[in-house]
Short mmCIF file of C-alpha atoms in Angstrom, two decimals:
data_model
loop_
_atom_site.label_atom_id
_atom_site.label_comp_id
_atom_site.label_asym_id
_atom_site.label_seq_id
_atom_site.Cartn_x
_atom_site.Cartn_y
_atom_site.Cartn_z
CA MET K 1381 59.18 -82.41 217.83
CA ALA K 1382 56.65 -82.37 220.57
CA GLU K 1383 58.07 -81.86 224.00
CA ILE K 1384 57.36 -84.30 226.67
CA ILE K 1385 56.25 -82.55 229.77
CA GLN K 1386 56.98 -84.50 232.85
CA GLU K 1387 54.15 -85.04 235.12
CA GLU K 1388 55.12 -83.51 238.43
CA LYS K 1389 52.26 -84.87 240.41
CA GLY K 1390 53.61 -88.26 241.16
CA LYS K 1391 52.75 -90.53 244.00
CA LYS K 1392 53.45 -88.93 247.33
CA GLY K 1393 55.14 -91.85 248.90
CA GLY K 1394 57.22 -92.81 245.90
CA LYS K 1395 60.84 -92.10 245.24
CA ARG K 1396 61.75 -88.53 244.69
CA ARG K 1397 62.95 -88.37 241.18
CA PRO K 1398 65.21 -85.53 240.11
CA LYS K 1399 63.44 -83.08 237.93
CA LYS K 1400 64.11 -83.91 234.33
CA HIS K 1401 65.27 -81.06 232.18
CA SER K 1402 64.58 -80.73 228.55
CA THR K 1403 67.57 -81.73 226.43
CA ARG K 1404 67.20 -78.57 224.41
CA ILE K 1405 69.18 -75.49 225.15
CA ASP K 1406 67.67 -72.13 224.62
CA MET K 1407 69.84 -70.71 221.86
CA THR K 1408 68.25 -67.30 221.65
CA PRO K 1409 70.91 -65.40 223.66
CA MET K 1410 73.63 -67.04 221.65
CA VAL K 1411 71.96 -66.08 218.39
CA ASP K 1412 71.54 -62.55 219.67
CA LEU K 1413 75.19 -62.26 220.45
CA MET K 1414 76.23 -63.75 217.14
CA CYS K 1415 74.01 -61.34 215.26
CA LEU K 1416 75.65 -58.48 217.06
CA LEU K 1417 79.15 -59.74 216.35
CA ILE K 1418 78.41 -60.37 212.69
CA THR K 1419 76.99 -56.91 212.30
CA PHE K 1420 80.04 -55.46 213.99
CA PHE K 1421 82.49 -57.31 211.77
CA MET K 1422 80.52 -56.58 208.64
CA LEU K 1423 80.55 -52.88 209.33
CA THR K 1424 84.15 -52.51 210.40
CA THR K 1425 85.76 -54.75 207.85
CA ALA K 1426 87.61 -53.14 204.96
CA PHE K 1427 87.14 -55.51 202.09
CA SER K 1428 88.74 -53.67 199.27
CA LYS K 1429 92.24 -52.49 199.82
CA PRO K 1430 92.85 -49.06 198.42
CA LYS K 1431 93.97 -48.94 194.81
CA VAL K 1432 97.15 -47.19 193.92
CA MET K 1433 98.55 -45.62 190.83
CA VAL K 1434 102.29 -45.96 190.68
CA ILE K 1435 104.35 -43.12 189.31
CA THR K 1436 108.08 -42.88 189.08
CA MET K 1437 109.40 -39.37 189.04
CA PRO K 1438 112.56 -38.34 187.25
CA GLU K 1439 115.41 -38.45 189.69
CA LYS K 1440 116.76 -35.14 190.85
CA ASN K 1441 120.10 -34.05 189.57
CA LYS K 1442 122.66 -34.67 192.22
CA GLU K 1443 126.20 -33.50 192.66
CA LYS K 1444 127.67 -36.91 192.03
CA ASP K 1445 126.06 -37.39 188.64
CA LYS K 1446 126.73 -33.90 187.44
CA ASP K 1447 128.79 -35.27 184.58
CA ILE K 1448 126.18 -37.70 183.37
CA GLU K 1449 124.31 -36.19 180.52
CA ALA K 1450 120.54 -36.24 180.75
CA PRO K 1451 118.88 -38.33 178.06
CA LYS K 1452 117.70 -36.40 175.07
CA ILE K 1453 114.44 -36.72 173.29
CA PRO K 1454 113.90 -35.88 169.64
CA LYS K 1455 111.99 -32.65 169.21
CA GLU K 1456 109.43 -34.21 166.87
CA ARG K 1457 108.44 -36.83 169.40
CA THR K 1458 107.90 -34.42 172.23
CA LEU K 1459 104.40 -33.48 173.28
CA ASN K 1460 104.18 -30.91 176.04
CA ILE K 1461 101.07 -30.75 178.16
CA LEU K 1462 100.60 -27.67 180.28
CA LEU K 1463 98.10 -27.71 183.10
CA THR K 1464 96.71 -24.66 184.74
CA GLU K 1465 93.85 -23.45 186.94
CA SER K 1466 90.21 -24.51 186.56
CA HIS K 1467 91.02 -27.81 184.84
CA LYS K 1468 92.31 -26.25 181.66
CA VAL K 1469 94.71 -28.22 179.50
CA TYR K 1470 97.01 -26.81 176.86
CA TYR K 1471 99.42 -28.66 174.65
CA TYR K 1472 102.04 -27.96 172.06
CA ASN K 1473 104.45 -30.05 170.05
CA GLY K 1474 108.17 -29.76 170.01
CA LEU K 1475 110.19 -27.29 171.94
CA ALA K 1476 109.54 -23.76 173.12
CA ASP K 1477 112.84 -21.97 172.84
CA PRO K 1478 112.93 -18.19 173.20
CA LYS K 1479 116.08 -18.15 171.05
CA THR K 1480 114.33 -19.55 168.02
CA PRO K 1481 111.05 -17.73 167.52
CA PRO K 1482 108.26 -18.14 166.65
CA LEU K 1483 107.11 -19.98 169.74
CA PRO K 1484 104.82 -22.93 169.13
CA ALA K 1485 101.14 -22.13 169.52
CA LEU K 1486 99.28 -23.49 172.51
CA VAL K 1487 96.17 -25.51 171.75
CA LYS K 1488 93.45 -25.56 174.36
CA THR K 1489 91.68 -28.77 175.22
CA ASP K 1490 90.12 -30.47 178.26
CA PHE K 1491 89.99 -33.70 180.22
CA SER K 1492 86.91 -35.06 178.47
CA LYS K 1493 86.81 -38.14 176.28
CA ASP K 1494 87.24 -36.07 173.14
CA GLY K 1495 89.78 -33.76 174.66
CA ILE K 1496 93.33 -34.62 175.45
CA ARG K 1497 92.66 -38.33 174.99
CA LYS K 1498 92.00 -37.87 171.29
CA VAL K 1499 95.28 -36.03 170.94
CA LEU K 1500 97.21 -38.70 172.79
CA LEU K 1501 95.57 -41.59 170.96
CA GLY K 1502 96.25 -39.92 167.63
CA ARG K 1503 99.91 -39.55 168.47
CA ASN K 1504 100.23 -43.01 169.98
CA LYS K 1505 98.18 -44.85 167.34
CA ASP K 1506 100.86 -47.39 166.52
CA LEU K 1507 101.62 -48.64 169.97
CA PHE K 1508 98.03 -48.44 171.15
CA THR K 1509 96.77 -50.57 168.24
CA ARG K 1510 99.49 -53.07 168.86
CA ILE K 1511 98.72 -53.41 172.55
CA VAL K 1512 94.98 -53.70 171.98
CA ASP K 1513 95.58 -56.34 169.28
CA PHE K 1514 97.79 -58.26 171.62
CA HIS K 1515 95.22 -58.17 174.38
CA ASP K 1516 92.52 -59.27 171.98
CA SER K 1517 94.62 -62.14 170.75
CA ILE K 1518 95.15 -63.52 174.22
CA THR K 1519 91.68 -62.88 175.53
CA GLY K 1520 89.81 -63.74 172.36
CA GLU K 1521 89.41 -67.14 170.76
CA LYS K 1522 92.21 -66.66 168.37
CA VAL K 1523 95.41 -67.66 170.05
CA LYS K 1524 98.64 -66.80 168.39
CA ILE K 1525 101.89 -68.37 169.33
CA PHE K 1526 104.64 -65.92 169.91
CA LEU K 1527 108.23 -66.87 170.01
CA TYR K 1528 110.65 -64.72 171.94
CA ILE K 1529 114.03 -64.63 170.34
CA ASP K 1530 117.16 -62.86 171.31
CA ASP K 1531 120.44 -62.65 169.51
CA SER K 1532 121.98 -65.60 171.26
CA LEU K 1533 119.34 -67.90 169.85
CA LYS K 1534 119.70 -66.70 166.29
CA PRO K 1535 122.28 -69.27 165.16
CA VAL K 1536 120.23 -72.05 166.70
CA PHE K 1537 117.20 -71.07 164.76
CA ALA K 1538 119.14 -70.65 161.58
CA LYS K 1539 120.41 -74.21 162.00
CA ALA K 1540 117.03 -75.65 162.77
CA GLY K 1541 115.74 -74.28 159.52
CA ASN K 1542 113.22 -71.96 161.14
CA ARG K 1543 110.81 -74.52 162.27
CA MET K 1544 107.73 -73.28 163.86
CA TYR K 1545 105.18 -74.73 166.16
CA LYS K 1546 101.80 -74.46 164.58
CA SER K 1547 98.46 -75.43 165.93
CA SER K 1548 95.61 -76.31 163.65
CA ASP K 1549 92.27 -78.05 163.87
CA LYS K 1550 93.84 -81.41 163.29
CA GLY K 1551 96.29 -80.97 166.11
CA ALA K 1552 99.59 -79.35 166.76
CA SER K 1553 102.65 -80.03 164.71
CA TRP K 1554 106.06 -78.61 163.93
CA THR K 1555 106.20 -77.17 160.48
CA SER K 1556 109.00 -75.75 158.53
CA VAL K 1557 108.57 -72.21 157.47
CA PRO K 1558 110.56 -71.34 154.41
CA GLY K 1559 112.71 -68.29 154.18
CA PRO K 1560 114.56 -66.31 156.83
CA GLN K 1561 112.18 -65.61 159.64
CA ILE K 1562 114.45 -63.77 161.96
CA THR K 1563 115.10 -60.41 160.50
CA ASP K 1564 117.58 -57.84 161.52
CA ASP K 1565 114.79 -55.68 162.81
CA ASP K 1566 115.21 -57.13 166.21
CA VAL K 1567 118.84 -56.15 166.26
CA ALA K 1568 118.00 -52.77 164.86
CA VAL K 1569 115.52 -52.23 167.64
CA ALA K 1570 118.09 -53.14 170.24
CA ASN K 1571 120.52 -50.69 168.73
CA LEU K 1572 117.88 -48.02 168.62
CA LEU K 1573 117.33 -48.41 172.32
CA ASN K 1574 120.99 -48.25 173.17
CA GLN K 1575 122.06 -45.24 171.21
CA SER K 1576 120.76 -41.91 172.41
CA PRO K 1577 118.96 -40.19 169.58
CA LYS K 1578 120.16 -36.82 168.47
CA THR K 1579 118.01 -34.03 169.74
CA ASP K 1580 117.64 -30.50 170.93
CA LEU K 1581 115.69 -31.04 174.07
CA THR K 1582 117.28 -31.81 177.39
CA VAL K 1583 115.23 -32.94 180.30
CA PRO K 1584 116.61 -34.34 183.53
CA MET K 1585 115.09 -37.74 183.70
CA ASN K 1586 117.71 -40.26 184.59
CA GLY K 1587 115.30 -42.39 186.55
CA ARG K 1588 112.75 -42.25 183.80
CA LYS K 1589 115.06 -43.32 181.04
CA LYS K 1590 115.66 -46.64 182.69
CA HIS K 1591 111.98 -47.29 182.99
CA LEU K 1592 111.38 -46.35 179.40
CA ASN K 1593 113.91 -48.83 178.12
CA LYS K 1594 112.32 -51.57 180.07
CA ARG K 1595 108.91 -50.76 178.73
CA GLU K 1596 110.04 -50.61 175.14
CA ALA K 1597 111.83 -53.87 175.52
CA SER K 1598 108.64 -55.52 176.61
CA ILE K 1599 106.90 -54.17 173.54
CA SER K 1600 109.54 -55.72 171.35
CA GLU K 1601 108.83 -58.97 173.08
CA ILE K 1602 105.20 -58.67 172.19
CA ASN K 1603 106.25 -58.11 168.65
CA PRO K 1604 105.74 -61.46 166.98
CA ILE K 1605 108.92 -62.08 165.14
CA VAL K 1606 108.44 -65.61 164.02
CA ASP K 1607 104.84 -65.57 163.08
CA ALA K 1608 103.37 -66.62 159.79
CA GLU K 1609 101.68 -63.27 159.52
CA THR K 1610 104.95 -61.47 159.79
CA LYS K 1611 105.84 -62.42 156.27
CA SER K 1612 103.04 -60.35 154.87
CA ARG K 1613 103.91 -57.39 157.00
CA LYS K 1614 106.10 -54.66 155.78
CA ARG K 1615 109.45 -54.30 157.38
CA ASP K 1616 108.87 -50.87 158.87
CA ASP K 1617 105.55 -52.00 160.25
CA MET K 1618 107.49 -54.15 162.66
CA LYS K 1619 109.04 -51.20 164.37
CA PRO K 1620 106.66 -49.54 166.77
CA HIS K 1621 109.59 -47.74 168.30
CA GLY K 1622 110.50 -44.21 167.66
CA THR K 1623 107.03 -43.16 166.60
CA GLY K 1624 105.13 -42.79 169.88
CA PRO K 1625 105.14 -39.44 171.64
CA PHE K 1626 107.19 -38.58 174.63
CA VAL K 1627 104.89 -36.59 176.87
CA LEU K 1628 106.16 -33.94 179.23
CA ILE K 1629 103.60 -32.95 181.81
CA LYS K 1630 104.04 -29.52 183.30
CA ALA K 1631 101.89 -27.84 185.87
CA ASP K 1632 101.85 -24.33 187.23
CA ASP K 1633 101.15 -23.42 190.85
CA LYS K 1634 97.38 -23.18 190.56
CA VAL K 1635 96.76 -26.74 189.49
CA LYS K 1636 94.71 -29.04 191.68
CA TYR K 1637 95.91 -32.50 192.53
CA ARG K 1638 92.95 -34.03 190.68
CA ASP K 1639 94.24 -32.73 187.35
CA ILE K 1640 97.67 -34.23 187.81
CA VAL K 1641 96.19 -37.61 188.63
CA ASN K 1642 93.82 -37.29 185.67
CA ILE K 1643 96.58 -36.57 183.20
CA ILE K 1644 98.78 -39.41 184.47
CA ASP K 1645 95.73 -41.62 184.22
CA GLU K 1646 95.28 -40.57 180.59
CA MET K 1647 98.84 -41.73 179.95
CA ALA K 1648 97.90 -45.15 181.28
CA ILE K 1649 94.66 -45.22 179.30
CA CYS K 1650 96.42 -44.33 176.05
CA ASN K 1651 99.38 -46.65 176.76
CA ILE K 1652 101.90 -43.87 176.39
CA ALA K 1653 105.29 -45.50 176.77
CA GLY K 1654 107.26 -42.46 177.84
CA TYR K 1655 106.07 -39.61 180.00
CA ALA K 1656 107.37 -37.55 182.85
CA VAL K 1657 106.10 -34.88 185.19
CA VAL K 1658 108.64 -32.10 184.94
CA GLU K 1659 109.09 -28.51 186.08
CA ILE K 1660 107.43 -25.81 184.05
CA SER K 1661 109.82 -23.37 182.44
CA PRO K 1662 109.48 -19.55 182.63
CA ILE K 1663 108.84 -19.33 178.89
CA GLU K 1664 105.96 -21.74 179.21
CA LEU K 1665 104.46 -19.71 182.03
CA GLU K 1666 104.65 -16.74 179.71
CA MET K 1667 102.96 -18.75 176.98
CA LEU K 1668 100.17 -19.71 179.36
CA LYS K 1669 99.49 -16.05 180.09
CA ASN K 1670 98.92 -15.34 176.42
CA ALA K 1671 97.09 -18.59 175.79
CA PRO K 1672 93.58 -18.64 174.31
CA LYS K 1673 91.06 -18.44 177.13
CA MET T 1153 30.37 -82.50 213.78
CA PRO T 1154 33.66 -82.88 215.52
CA LYS T 1155 36.12 -80.14 214.96
CA ILE T 1156 39.25 -80.97 213.04
CA LYS T 1157 42.07 -80.20 215.34
CA ALA T 1158 45.33 -79.03 214.00
CA PRO T 1159 48.11 -81.13 215.48
CA ALA T 1160 49.64 -79.36 218.46
CA ARG T 1161 53.04 -77.96 217.64
CA SER T 1162 55.74 -76.80 219.89
CA PRO T 1163 56.16 -73.04 219.76
CA HIS T 1164 59.91 -73.55 219.67
CA ILE T 1165 61.73 -73.25 216.40
CA ASP T 1166 64.76 -75.32 215.79
CA MET T 1167 67.51 -72.78 215.61
CA THR T 1168 70.36 -75.14 214.92
CA PRO T 1169 70.69 -74.45 211.16
CA MET T 1170 70.53 -70.73 211.79
CA VAL T 1171 73.19 -70.95 214.43
CA ASP T 1172 75.31 -73.04 212.08
CA LEU T 1173 75.08 -70.43 209.41
CA PHE T 1174 75.76 -67.63 211.82
CA SER T 1175 78.85 -69.33 213.19
CA LEU T 1176 80.13 -69.82 209.68
CA LEU T 1177 79.62 -66.17 208.82
CA LEU T 1178 81.12 -65.05 212.08
CA THR T 1179 84.20 -67.19 211.58
CA PHE T 1180 84.55 -65.89 208.05
CA PHE T 1181 84.35 -62.27 209.09
CA MET T 1182 86.65 -62.73 212.03
CA LEU T 1183 89.30 -64.35 209.89
CA THR T 1184 89.13 -62.07 206.90
CA THR T 1185 88.66 -58.81 208.67
CA SER T 1186 91.24 -56.12 208.49
CA PHE T 1187 90.01 -53.16 210.37
CA ARG T 1188 89.38 -50.01 208.52
CA PRO T 1189 92.00 -47.66 209.88
CA GLN T 1190 90.82 -44.61 211.68
CA GLU T 1191 91.75 -41.57 209.71
CA PRO T 1192 92.36 -38.11 211.04
CA ALA T 1193 90.73 -36.35 208.12
CA LEU T 1194 88.22 -37.01 205.42
CA VAL T 1195 89.99 -37.39 202.13
CA ASP T 1196 88.23 -37.73 198.81
CA THR T 1197 90.78 -39.34 196.52
CA PRO T 1198 90.82 -38.76 192.76
CA SER T 1199 89.98 -41.65 190.46
CA SER T 1200 92.09 -43.59 188.01
CA ILE T 1201 91.99 -46.83 186.04
CA SER T 1202 94.71 -48.44 188.11
CA GLU T 1203 93.74 -51.75 189.67
CA LYS T 1204 96.92 -52.27 191.60
CA GLN T 1205 96.32 -52.80 195.28
CA ALA T 1206 98.23 -51.00 197.95
CA GLN T 1207 100.30 -53.22 200.15
CA ASP T 1208 99.12 -53.32 203.72
CA LYS T 1209 102.47 -53.69 205.45
CA ASN T 1210 105.70 -51.78 205.12
CA ILE T 1211 104.13 -48.65 203.83
CA MET T 1212 104.30 -45.02 204.84
CA THR T 1213 101.22 -43.04 204.06
CA ILE T 1214 101.18 -39.33 203.64
CA MET T 1215 97.71 -37.90 203.78
CA VAL T 1216 96.86 -34.48 202.49
CA ASP T 1217 93.36 -33.17 203.09
CA SER T 1218 91.45 -30.68 200.99
CA ILE T 1219 92.97 -27.62 202.66
CA GLY T 1220 96.51 -28.92 202.49
CA ARG T 1221 97.05 -30.23 206.01
CA VAL T 1222 99.56 -33.05 206.07
CA TYR T 1223 99.31 -36.22 208.11
CA PHE T 1224 101.89 -38.91 208.33
CA ASN T 1225 101.69 -42.58 209.11
CA ILE T 1226 104.13 -45.45 209.02
CA ASP T 1227 103.52 -48.98 210.18
CA ASN T 1228 105.84 -51.05 212.26
CA GLY T 1229 107.03 -53.06 209.29
CA LYS T 1230 107.13 -56.79 208.80
CA ASP T 1231 109.37 -57.39 211.77
CA THR T 1232 107.49 -55.87 214.67
CA THR T 1233 110.32 -56.54 217.11
CA LYS T 1234 112.17 -53.63 215.60
CA HIS T 1235 109.65 -51.10 216.96
CA ILE T 1236 110.15 -48.81 214.01
CA ARG T 1237 107.61 -46.21 215.10
CA ALA T 1238 109.11 -45.94 218.56
CA GLU T 1239 112.58 -45.59 217.06
CA ILE T 1240 111.43 -42.82 214.76
CA LEU T 1241 109.78 -40.90 217.59
CA GLN T 1242 112.89 -41.33 219.71
CA ALA T 1243 115.04 -39.97 216.90
CA MET T 1244 112.69 -37.00 216.48
CA ALA T 1245 112.89 -36.31 220.22
CA ILE T 1246 116.67 -36.14 219.98
CA GLU T 1247 116.48 -33.94 216.89
CA TYR T 1248 114.14 -31.46 218.54
CA LYS T 1249 115.54 -31.87 222.08
CA VAL T 1250 112.19 -32.83 223.58
CA LYS T 1251 112.16 -32.47 227.36
CA PRO T 1252 111.52 -34.56 229.33
CA PRO T 1253 112.34 -37.56 227.08
CA TYR T 1254 109.48 -39.83 226.14
CA THR T 1255 108.69 -42.56 228.61
CA LYS T 1256 108.49 -46.17 227.64
CA ASP T 1257 104.73 -46.08 227.94
CA GLU T 1258 104.49 -43.12 225.62
CA LEU T 1259 106.67 -44.83 223.02
CA THR T 1260 104.62 -48.00 223.19
CA ALA T 1261 101.40 -46.04 222.92
CA PHE T 1262 102.76 -44.18 219.91
CA SER T 1263 103.72 -47.36 218.10
CA ARG T 1264 100.19 -48.67 218.48
CA LEU T 1265 98.55 -45.56 217.10
CA GLY T 1266 98.15 -44.60 213.48
CA SER T 1267 98.15 -41.49 211.38
CA PHE T 1268 99.08 -38.25 213.09
CA GLY T 1269 99.18 -34.62 212.13
CA THR T 1270 100.68 -32.73 215.04
CA SER T 1271 103.77 -30.69 215.60
CA ILE T 1272 106.47 -32.28 217.68
CA ASP T 1273 105.66 -30.03 220.66
CA SER T 1274 102.21 -31.40 221.11
CA ILE T 1275 102.74 -34.98 220.07
CA ARG T 1276 102.83 -35.97 223.72
CA GLY T 1277 99.35 -34.60 224.07
CA TRP T 1278 98.27 -36.47 220.98
CA ILE T 1279 99.57 -39.74 222.41
CA ALA T 1280 97.77 -39.33 225.72
CA PRO T 1281 95.28 -36.47 225.52
CA GLU T 1282 93.86 -37.25 228.96
CA LYS T 1283 97.19 -36.47 230.62
CA TRP T 1284 97.78 -33.18 228.88
CA PRO T 1285 97.44 -30.21 231.25
CA ARG T 1286 94.27 -28.31 230.54
CA THR T 1287 94.41 -24.58 230.27
CA LYS T 1288 91.69 -21.98 230.34
CA ALA T 1289 92.50 -20.97 226.81
CA HIS T 1290 92.11 -24.52 225.55
CA PRO T 1291 89.65 -26.35 227.76
CA ASN T 1292 88.96 -28.94 225.10
CA LEU T 1293 92.41 -30.48 225.01
CA PHE T 1294 91.32 -33.94 225.93
CA LYS T 1295 90.45 -35.14 222.47
CA ARG T 1296 93.07 -36.45 220.11
CA ASP T 1297 91.68 -34.44 217.20
CA GLU T 1298 92.25 -31.18 219.05
CA PHE T 1299 95.97 -31.71 218.68
CA GLN T 1300 95.98 -32.21 214.94
CA LYS T 1301 94.16 -29.19 213.71
CA ALA T 1302 97.09 -27.88 211.74
CA GLY T 1303 98.72 -31.02 210.41
CA ILE T 1304 102.46 -31.58 210.44
CA PRO T 1305 104.26 -28.27 209.97
CA MET T 1306 105.95 -28.06 206.59
CA LYS T 1307 104.91 -24.72 205.23
CA ASP T 1308 107.71 -22.44 206.36
CA SER T 1309 111.30 -23.40 205.95
CA ALA T 1310 112.24 -22.60 209.57
CA ASN T 1311 109.99 -25.29 210.91
CA TYR T 1312 110.61 -28.25 208.73
CA GLU T 1313 109.39 -31.08 210.88
CA PHE T 1314 107.89 -33.05 208.02
CA LYS T 1315 111.29 -33.36 206.41
CA TYR T 1316 112.74 -34.87 209.55
CA TRP T 1317 109.89 -37.30 209.91
CA ILE T 1318 110.59 -38.52 206.39
CA ARG T 1319 114.30 -38.66 206.95
CA ASN T 1320 113.98 -40.67 210.13
CA ALA T 1321 111.34 -42.93 208.63
CA ARG T 1322 113.68 -43.66 205.72
CA LYS T 1323 116.50 -44.28 208.16
CA TYR T 1324 114.69 -46.82 210.31
CA ASN T 1325 112.68 -48.49 207.57
CA PRO T 1326 114.33 -47.97 204.19
CA ASP T 1327 112.16 -50.65 202.55
CA ALA T 1328 108.87 -48.94 203.24
CA GLU T 1329 107.00 -47.84 200.15
CA VAL T 1330 105.50 -44.42 199.97
CA ALA T 1331 101.81 -43.89 199.43
CA ILE T 1332 100.34 -40.47 198.96
CA LYS T 1333 96.68 -40.08 199.73
CA GLY T 1334 95.74 -36.66 198.56
CA ASP T 1335 92.35 -35.04 198.33
CA ALA T 1336 91.32 -34.39 194.75
CA GLY T 1337 90.72 -30.75 195.53
CA THR T 1338 94.00 -30.02 197.22
CA ASP T 1339 96.61 -27.84 195.54
CA TYR T 1340 99.20 -29.69 193.51
CA LYS T 1341 101.93 -27.49 194.92
CA VAL T 1342 101.48 -29.09 198.34
CA ILE T 1343 101.83 -32.54 196.81
CA LYS T 1344 104.78 -31.34 194.77
CA ARG T 1345 106.49 -30.09 197.89
CA ILE T 1346 105.99 -33.48 199.53
CA ILE T 1347 107.33 -35.23 196.44
CA ASP T 1348 110.31 -32.88 196.50
CA ILE T 1349 111.10 -33.70 200.12
CA LEU T 1350 110.74 -37.40 199.38
CA GLN T 1351 113.02 -37.17 196.39
CA ASP T 1352 115.62 -35.49 198.56
CA ASN T 1353 115.46 -38.65 200.62
CA ASN T 1354 115.91 -40.88 197.58
CA VAL T 1355 112.33 -41.91 197.05
CA ASN T 1356 111.44 -41.77 193.37
CA LYS T 1357 108.55 -44.18 193.25
CA PHE T 1358 105.21 -43.07 194.59
CA ASN T 1359 101.93 -44.85 195.05
CA LEU T 1360 99.13 -42.38 194.61
CA ILE T 1361 96.02 -43.73 196.27
CA THR T 1362 93.05 -43.46 193.92
CA ASN T 1363 89.55 -44.76 193.43
CA LEU T 1364 89.05 -47.29 190.71
CA GLN T 1365 87.05 -45.93 187.81
CA LYS T 1366 87.15 -47.96 184.64
CA GLN T 1367 87.49 -46.32 181.27
CA ASP T 1368 86.80 -48.14 178.06
CA VAL T 1369 88.85 -47.07 175.09
CA LYS T 1370 88.57 -48.95 171.81
CA LEU T 1371 90.49 -48.85 168.60
CA THR T 1372 87.64 -46.92 167.05
CA ASP T 1373 88.37 -44.03 169.41
CA ILE T 1374 91.58 -43.25 167.58
CA PRO T 1375 91.02 -40.16 165.48
CA LYS T 1376 91.52 -40.64 161.78
#
């Protein structure tokens, strides 16, 4: 790497040779500039796009759908969460109707891990277990094969004698599974979704209802209908529907935005299938006033 | 004893590998960069477990800072030839009978800018603060921030500019999604009001911008 330095003192009378330049370029200014540019780009770049939490609000009642009845929720499934100032959370089950006293008692809780989350998990045990199991089965080593069946396929399966694809250590093979594998539960579930359950509580949530159906349908897809394990399961164990809570979130005027986001986040954490942020009623405001401090 | 001479070395270092690496990094950053948008207010968003990313085009962002000032932003959409921002400003000018009408330069400047929180009267000053006439009462009116000290008016019902911004935004870009970037400490009633106005304009799906904060819940957490 040694540089050859041209001897300048040549013979005086000889030919004038052009001065030979080194073939190397001084890269220092270039490196300087690049450093600057890299620093600039590193500092200004926004690597992570902001994360968003999507929430669909119940559609407002409009003149044109005045005649459409709002979907009704069974009283027993309803869990009301009331939010108020200084991050306090109250909840009660069922319906607060001034016409039918006594009013349900408010229970005070908070946003901690053992607060409202415990309540929600307790109420949503069924669905939550199912979803966690499903996640474990696809992320863990144990891979189950689920078969999605709708009514149109039923005759086909009946004809094929309920054959099932089974994988084992020796390789995969089609095996015949004796007995009727497709039960009427699937149909029952579909019916359950279509008919509006009888109830006493009316909440305007036309937009929400749609979403709810979609979500429940996907749960019924998760439900392994033709699965060897299914045989050992009880029939009612196959219906996760109709047991989870329907959470109504209500906030008074003093609530901070953080609390609303927190409670919606809890819904996502606990896999609550149906929830809506709705207006607080005057009776509930009254209840909050007399609530335990 | 003769001294052992270390072989003479050139003081030059070969910078070629370094330059190679630098060019690679530079190219990478130049290609991947998406500039962090300049925001009119500091907003500390609440956290959630959601990992969904906000889309970067076709989105209208409503920012609410900790004291409830509202800022609005909409991008020019996927098809930039439509000049959505300019159209919206034009429509607002007609709505509020702005005189004199906005010049072409002002409209172009507006479509290049981002989030704003001014009333319609002073939006011209916000677009080009250096051209705004200076008064003795307000000698500082040459900075953009001076014009957005109050946010977009939406508090009293007589001056309902925010509503018209939303309406016009929905009119000229009905596909744009709505993102709400609220400060965790802001009052929910401000957000609720915004949601109300949006629902009046047939928006029922909202993207609340949050920080990612993971929560681990196991089956054992279910109370017996």
